[in-house]
Amino acid sequence: MTQSLIDPFQRPISYLRVSVTDRCDFRCVYCMSENMTFLPKKELLTLEELDRMCSTFVRLGVEKLRITGGEPLVRRDIMTFFRRMTRHLDSGALKELTLTTNGSQLERFAGDLYAAGVRRVNVSLDTLDEKKFADVTRWGRLPQVLRGLDAAQAAGLRVKLNAVALKGFNEDELFSMTEWCAERDMDLTWIEVMPMGDIGNEDRLDQYWKLTDLRARLAEQYTVTDLPERTGGPARYVRLEETGQKIGFITPLTHNFCESCNRVRLTCTGELFMCLGQEDNADLRAALRNHPDSDEPLEAAIRAAIALKPKGHDFDYSRQGVDGRVSRHMSHTGG
Ligand code: SAM
Ligand code: SF4
């Protein structure tokens, strides 16, 4: 039997996040600069290569696959890839196939995603105000995303909204967004802004809204109960008793979640990042491309990479500046 992936700290690796493109139809201010240089197409893993990569990870025990980017749904013919992954759901090897999207293309693809076996999607949405949405995404249009959300729910997909908590930007929408999600039976997760990539003039410390503060404000209006649920990642959940709604907090900066980390990240060029907050990575593309007829070298490269998974990240806002900053953009590693 194939040995599953266990890292040096005895953490089983069962979750792979895959960035299928570094491109995006938005330019969110905390994620990208307005003028981004994207990778040449030949650098990207082809859809066939992505299939081989993901299938190898599934064979090695990965049970959850999250497709991300950049914007995954702007990659040409990406539905072919989703449909190929269906076979792993059918075999039972893969327990969940899911994606994180900005929602702009969901109106087109929600039905196809459901048909491919996707049951849940995370949609990133930081504000319900059309003008503020246009400002924060630079290129995005809110009505298009709202139609995408409707289409997703109509297709039977469970939707979770992810909102980046931005000081002075969406603080005033804490309750309106909570209520809006409750009405639509959507869970809501708040994400702390992370120091990733050069994004131009924005100052990370100015944007940083501590989720402990956000939670305290929620508790002024709701009864907030901690939930024991753990995902092996940086998310912690509470229930709002009045609405029954689940609210998540992704706090890589205020909590250390690394001890239970079960995940690794594959970029669209085939680099494997063992930790979101560290620069170390392994080139899996060479192992894949140099051996078109055998997955054994790829398996060996994956095992060697997992053996180097670090204990944790070093992000820290607690001193004056932003420590532990990593130079790559979130759109490169996939958020
Ligand atoms: N384009 C898709 C989307 O926006 O959902 C998927 C990729 S995006 C990089 C994944 C997530 O990362 C989004 O929820 C986004 O808000 C988040 N993100 C991007 N840059 C971030 C940063 N500097 N700090 C925290 N979250 C960030
Ligand atoms: Fe695109 Fe997502 Fe980054 Fe926004 S957060 S620019 S939608 S990749």
Coordinates of C-alpha atoms and ligand atoms in Angstrom, one line a residue:
M1 CA 0.0 0.0 0.0
T2 CA 1.2 3.6 -0.7
Q3 CA 2.5 5.4 2.4
S4 CA 0.6 8.6 3.0
L5 CA 2.3 11.9 3.5
I6 CA 3.4 12.7 7.0
D7 CA 5.7 15.7 7.7
P8 CA 8.6 15.8 10.2
F9 CA 6.2 17.1 12.9
Q10 CA 3.9 14.1 12.5
R11 CA 1.3 16.2 10.7
P12 CA -0.6 14.2 8.0
I13 CA -0.9 16.2 4.8
S14 CA -4.4 15.6 3.5
Y15 CA -5.2 19.0 2.0
L16 CA -3.8 20.5 -1.3
R17 CA -4.5 23.9 -2.5
V18 CA -3.8 24.5 -6.1
S19 CA -3.4 27.8 -7.9
V20 CA -4.3 27.2 -11.5
T21 CA -3.4 30.6 -12.8
D22 CA -1.8 33.8 -11.5
R23 CA -4.1 35.9 -13.6
C24 CA -7.2 37.7 -12.5
D25 CA -9.9 39.9 -13.8
F26 CA -9.8 42.0 -10.6
R27 CA -6.9 43.9 -9.0
C28 CA -7.8 43.9 -5.3
V29 CA -5.7 46.6 -3.5
Y30 CA -4.4 44.2 -0.8
C31 CA -3.5 41.5 -3.3
M32 CA -2.1 43.0 -6.5
S33 CA -0.7 46.2 -7.8
E34 CA -2.6 47.8 -10.7
N35 CA 0.1 46.9 -13.2
M36 CA 0.9 43.2 -12.7
T37 CA 3.3 41.3 -14.9
F38 CA 1.9 37.8 -15.2
L39 CA 3.8 34.6 -16.0
P40 CA 4.3 33.6 -19.7
K41 CA 1.9 30.8 -20.6
K42 CA 4.6 28.2 -21.2
E43 CA 5.6 28.5 -17.5
L44 CA 2.1 27.3 -16.4
L45 CA 1.3 23.7 -15.9
T46 CA -1.0 22.5 -18.6
L47 CA -4.4 21.1 -17.6
E48 CA -3.0 17.6 -18.2
E49 CA -0.1 18.3 -16.0
L50 CA -2.4 19.7 -13.3
D51 CA -4.4 16.5 -13.5
R52 CA -1.2 14.4 -13.1
M53 CA 0.0 16.5 -10.2
C54 CA -3.3 16.4 -8.3
S55 CA -3.9 12.8 -9.1
T56 CA -0.5 11.9 -7.6
F57 CA -1.3 13.9 -4.4
V58 CA -4.6 12.1 -4.2
R59 CA -2.8 8.7 -4.5
L60 CA -0.6 9.8 -1.7
G61 CA -3.5 10.5 0.6
V62 CA -4.7 14.0 -0.2
E63 CA -8.5 14.0 0.5
K64 CA -9.4 17.6 0.0
L65 CA -8.5 19.7 -3.1
R66 CA -9.1 23.4 -3.2
I67 CA -8.7 25.2 -6.6
T68 CA -7.7 28.8 -6.4
G69 CA -5.5 31.4 -8.1
G70 CA -5.4 34.2 -9.2
E71 CA -8.9 33.8 -10.3
P72 CA -9.4 30.1 -11.1
L73 CA -12.4 30.6 -13.3
V74 CA -10.6 32.8 -15.8
R75 CA -8.2 30.0 -16.7
R76 CA -9.2 28.8 -20.2
D77 CA -11.0 25.5 -20.2
I78 CA -10.8 25.1 -16.5
M79 CA -14.0 23.1 -16.4
T80 CA -12.2 20.3 -18.2
F81 CA -9.9 20.1 -15.3
F82 CA -12.8 20.1 -12.8
R83 CA -14.5 17.3 -14.7
R84 CA -11.3 15.3 -14.7
M85 CA -11.1 15.5 -10.9
T86 CA -14.6 14.0 -10.7
R87 CA -13.2 10.5 -11.1
H88 CA -11.4 10.9 -7.7
L89 CA -14.6 11.9 -6.0
D90 CA -16.4 8.9 -7.7
S91 CA -13.7 6.5 -6.4
G92 CA -14.0 7.9 -2.9
A93 CA -10.3 8.8 -2.7
L94 CA -11.1 12.5 -2.8
K95 CA -13.6 13.6 -0.2
E96 CA -14.0 17.2 -1.3
L97 CA -13.3 19.2 -4.5
T98 CA -13.8 22.9 -3.9
L99 CA -12.7 26.4 -5.0
T100 CA -12.1 29.9 -3.9
T101 CA -13.3 32.5 -6.4
N102 CA -14.0 36.2 -6.7
G103 CA -17.4 35.2 -8.1
S104 CA -17.2 37.1 -11.3
Q105 CA -17.6 34.0 -13.5
L106 CA -20.0 32.0 -11.3
E107 CA -23.0 32.9 -13.2
R108 CA -21.5 31.0 -16.2
F109 CA -20.0 28.1 -14.3
A110 CA -22.1 27.3 -11.2
G111 CA -24.0 24.5 -12.9
D112 CA -20.9 22.9 -14.4
L113 CA -19.1 23.1 -11.1
Y114 CA -22.0 21.3 -9.4
A115 CA -22.1 18.7 -12.2
A116 CA -18.4 18.1 -11.7
G117 CA -19.0 17.3 -8.0
V118 CA -18.2 20.6 -6.3
R119 CA -20.6 21.2 -3.4
R120 CA -19.2 24.2 -1.7
V121 CA -17.5 27.4 -2.9
N122 CA -15.8 30.2 -1.1
V123 CA -16.5 33.5 -2.6
S124 CA -14.4 36.5 -1.7
L125 CA -16.5 39.6 -1.1
D126 CA -15.3 42.5 1.1
T127 CA -18.2 44.9 0.9
L128 CA -21.8 45.1 -0.3
D129 CA -21.4 48.7 -1.4
E130 CA -21.1 49.0 -5.1
K131 CA -18.7 52.0 -5.0
K132 CA -16.5 50.5 -2.3
F133 CA -16.4 47.2 -4.2
A134 CA -15.2 49.0 -7.4
D135 CA -12.6 50.8 -5.3
V136 CA -11.2 47.7 -3.5
T137 CA -11.2 45.4 -6.5
R138 CA -10.2 48.2 -8.9
W139 CA -11.7 46.3 -11.8
G140 CA -14.6 44.4 -10.3
R141 CA -18.3 45.1 -10.6
L142 CA -20.5 44.1 -7.7
P143 CA -23.8 43.3 -9.6
Q144 CA -21.9 40.6 -11.6
V145 CA -20.7 39.0 -8.4
L146 CA -24.1 39.1 -6.8
R147 CA -25.6 37.4 -9.9
G148 CA -22.8 34.8 -9.5
L149 CA -23.8 34.2 -5.9
D150 CA -27.4 33.7 -6.9
A151 CA -26.4 31.3 -9.6
A152 CA -24.3 29.3 -7.2
Q153 CA -27.1 28.9 -4.7
A154 CA -29.6 28.1 -7.4
A155 CA -27.2 25.4 -8.7
G156 CA -27.2 23.8 -5.2
L157 CA -23.7 25.0 -4.1
R158 CA -23.2 25.9 -0.5
V159 CA -21.6 29.4 -0.4
K160 CA -19.3 30.8 2.2
L161 CA -18.2 34.4 1.9
N162 CA -14.7 35.4 2.7
A163 CA -14.1 39.0 3.6
V164 CA -10.7 40.6 4.3
A165 CA -11.1 42.7 7.4
L166 CA -9.8 46.2 6.4
K167 CA -9.6 49.0 8.9
G168 CA -11.5 52.1 7.8
F169 CA -13.0 50.2 4.9
N170 CA -15.5 47.6 5.9
E171 CA -15.6 48.1 9.6
D172 CA -18.9 49.9 9.3
E173 CA -20.4 46.9 7.4
L174 CA -19.8 44.3 10.1
F175 CA -23.4 44.1 11.0
S176 CA -25.0 44.7 7.6
M177 CA -22.8 42.0 6.0
T178 CA -23.6 39.6 8.9
E179 CA -27.3 40.1 8.4
W180 CA -27.1 39.9 4.6
C181 CA -25.4 36.5 4.9
A182 CA -27.9 35.3 7.5
E183 CA -30.8 36.2 5.2
R184 CA -29.2 34.2 2.4
D185 CA -28.0 31.3 4.6
M186 CA -24.4 31.9 3.8
D187 CA -21.5 31.5 6.3
L188 CA -19.1 34.4 6.6
T189 CA -15.4 34.3 7.3
W190 CA -13.3 37.2 8.1
I191 CA -9.6 37.2 7.1
E192 CA -6.8 39.2 8.6
V193 CA -4.8 41.0 5.9
M194 CA -1.4 39.4 5.4
P195 CA 1.9 40.9 4.4
M196 CA 2.3 39.3 1.0
G197 CA 3.8 40.7 -2.2
D198 CA 4.5 44.3 -3.3
I199 CA 1.2 46.0 -3.8
G200 CA 2.2 49.5 -4.5
N201 CA 1.5 52.3 -2.1
E202 CA -0.8 50.6 0.4
D203 CA 0.5 50.3 3.9
R204 CA -0.2 47.0 5.6
L205 CA -0.4 48.4 9.1
D206 CA -2.9 51.0 8.0
Q207 CA -5.1 48.2 6.6
Y208 CA -4.8 45.8 9.6
W209 CA -8.1 45.4 11.5
K210 CA -7.5 42.9 14.3
L211 CA -10.1 40.1 14.3
T212 CA -10.1 40.1 18.1
D213 CA -11.5 43.6 17.9
L214 CA -14.0 42.5 15.2
R215 CA -15.2 39.6 17.4
A216 CA -15.6 41.9 20.4
R217 CA -17.8 44.2 18.3
L218 CA -19.9 41.2 17.2
A219 CA -20.4 40.2 20.8
E220 CA -21.9 43.7 21.5
Q221 CA -25.0 42.7 19.4
Y222 CA -24.9 38.9 19.4
T223 CA -24.4 36.0 21.7
V224 CA -21.2 34.5 20.3
T225 CA -20.4 30.8 21.1
D226 CA -17.1 29.2 20.2
L227 CA -17.3 26.1 18.1
P228 CA -14.9 23.3 18.5
E229 CA -14.6 22.8 14.7
R230 CA -11.1 22.8 13.4
T231 CA -10.1 22.5 9.8
G232 CA -6.3 22.0 10.2
G233 CA -5.9 25.6 9.1
P234 CA -6.0 29.1 10.5
A235 CA -9.8 29.3 10.7
R236 CA -11.7 29.4 14.0
Y237 CA -15.5 29.4 14.1
V238 CA -18.2 30.8 16.3
R239 CA -22.0 30.6 16.1
L240 CA -24.2 33.6 16.5
E241 CA -27.0 32.3 18.6
E242 CA -29.6 34.8 17.4
T243 CA -29.2 33.9 13.7
G244 CA -27.7 30.3 14.0
Q245 CA -25.0 31.5 11.6
K246 CA -21.4 30.4 11.5
I247 CA -18.8 33.1 11.5
G248 CA -15.2 32.2 10.8
F249 CA -12.0 34.1 11.7
I250 CA -8.8 33.5 9.8
T251 CA -6.1 34.9 12.0
P252 CA -2.7 33.8 10.9
L253 CA -1.3 36.9 12.7
T254 CA -3.0 36.8 16.1
H255 CA -3.1 33.1 16.6
N256 CA -0.6 30.4 15.9
F257 CA -2.4 27.6 14.0
C258 CA 0.7 25.9 12.6
E259 CA 0.7 23.0 15.0
S260 CA -2.3 21.4 13.3
C261 CA -1.4 22.4 9.7
N262 CA -2.5 19.7 7.3
R263 CA -1.9 21.5 4.0
V264 CA 0.5 22.4 1.2
R265 CA 0.1 24.7 -1.7
L266 CA 0.9 24.1 -5.4
T267 CA 1.5 27.1 -7.6
C268 CA 0.4 27.3 -11.2
T269 CA 4.1 26.7 -12.2
G270 CA 4.4 23.6 -10.2
E271 CA 6.2 24.9 -7.1
L272 CA 5.1 23.3 -3.9
F273 CA 5.0 25.7 -0.9
M274 CA 5.1 23.8 2.3
C275 CA 4.1 26.9 4.3
L276 CA 2.2 30.0 3.2
G277 CA 4.5 32.2 5.3
Q278 CA 7.8 30.8 4.2
E279 CA 9.8 31.2 1.0
D280 CA 11.0 27.6 0.9
N281 CA 9.5 25.6 -2.0
A282 CA 10.2 22.6 -4.2
D283 CA 10.0 22.5 -7.9
L284 CA 7.7 19.6 -8.8
R285 CA 7.4 20.6 -12.4
A286 CA 10.8 19.3 -13.4
A287 CA 10.0 15.9 -11.8
L288 CA 6.8 15.9 -13.8
R289 CA 8.0 17.1 -17.2
N290 CA 11.2 15.2 -17.3
H291 CA 9.4 11.9 -16.7
P292 CA 6.3 11.8 -18.9
D293 CA 5.9 8.1 -18.5
S294 CA 6.3 7.6 -14.8
D295 CA 5.0 9.3 -11.7
E296 CA 7.6 7.7 -9.5
P297 CA 10.1 10.6 -9.7
L298 CA 7.2 13.0 -9.0
E299 CA 6.1 11.0 -5.9
A300 CA 9.7 11.0 -4.7
A301 CA 9.9 14.8 -5.2
I302 CA 6.7 15.3 -3.2
R303 CA 7.9 13.1 -0.4
A304 CA 11.2 14.9 -0.3
A305 CA 9.4 18.3 -0.1
I306 CA 7.0 17.2 2.6
A307 CA 10.1 16.1 4.6
L308 CA 11.1 19.8 4.6
K309 CA 7.8 21.2 5.8
P310 CA 8.7 23.9 8.4
K311 CA 7.2 24.0 11.8
G312 CA 5.4 27.3 11.2
H313 CA 5.4 30.8 9.8
D314 CA 6.9 34.0 11.0
F315 CA 4.4 36.7 10.2
D316 CA 4.3 39.3 13.0
Y317 CA 2.7 42.7 13.2
S318 CA 3.2 43.0 16.9
R319 CA 6.4 45.2 16.6
Q320 CA 6.3 48.5 14.8
G321 CA 6.8 47.2 11.3
V322 CA 5.6 44.2 9.5
D323 CA 8.0 41.3 10.2
G324 CA 8.1 38.0 8.3
R325 CA 6.9 39.6 5.1
V326 CA 7.1 37.3 2.1
S327 CA 7.8 38.8 -1.3
R328 CA 5.4 36.7 -3.5
H329 CA 1.8 37.7 -4.0
M330 CA -1.1 35.7 -2.6
S331 CA -2.3 35.3 -6.2
H332 CA 0.9 33.4 -6.8
T333 CA 0.7 30.8 -4.0
G334 CA -3.1 30.8 -4.0
G335 CA -4.9 32.2 -1.0
Ligands
SAM1 N1 -9.3 35.2 -6.9 C1 -9.9 34.3 -5.9 C2 -10.5 35.1 -4.8 O1 -10.3 36.3 -4.7 O2 -11.2 34.5 -4.0 C3 -8.9 33.3 -5.3 C4 -7.5 33.8 -5.0 S1 -7.4 35.0 -3.8 C5 -5.6 35.3 -3.7 C6 -7.8 34.1 -2.3 C7 -8.1 34.8 -1.1 O3 -6.9 35.5 -0.6 C8 -9.2 35.9 -1.2 O4 -10.2 35.7 -0.3 C9 -8.4 37.2 -0.9 O5 -9.3 38.1 -0.3 C10 -7.3 36.7 -0.1 N2 -6.2 37.6 -0.1 C11 -5.5 38.1 -1.1 N3 -4.5 38.9 -0.6 C12 -4.5 38.9 0.7 C13 -3.7 39.5 1.7 N4 -2.7 40.2 1.5 N5 -4.1 39.2 3.0 C14 -5.2 38.4 3.3 N6 -5.9 37.8 2.4 C15 -5.6 38.1 1.1
SF4_2 FE1 -7.9 38.6 -7.9 FE2 -8.6 37.2 -5.8 FE3 -6.4 38.7 -5.8 FE4 -8.7 39.9 -5.8 S1 -7.9 38.6 -4.2 S2 -6.9 40.4 -7.1 S3 -9.9 38.5 -7.0 S4 -6.7 36.9 -7.0

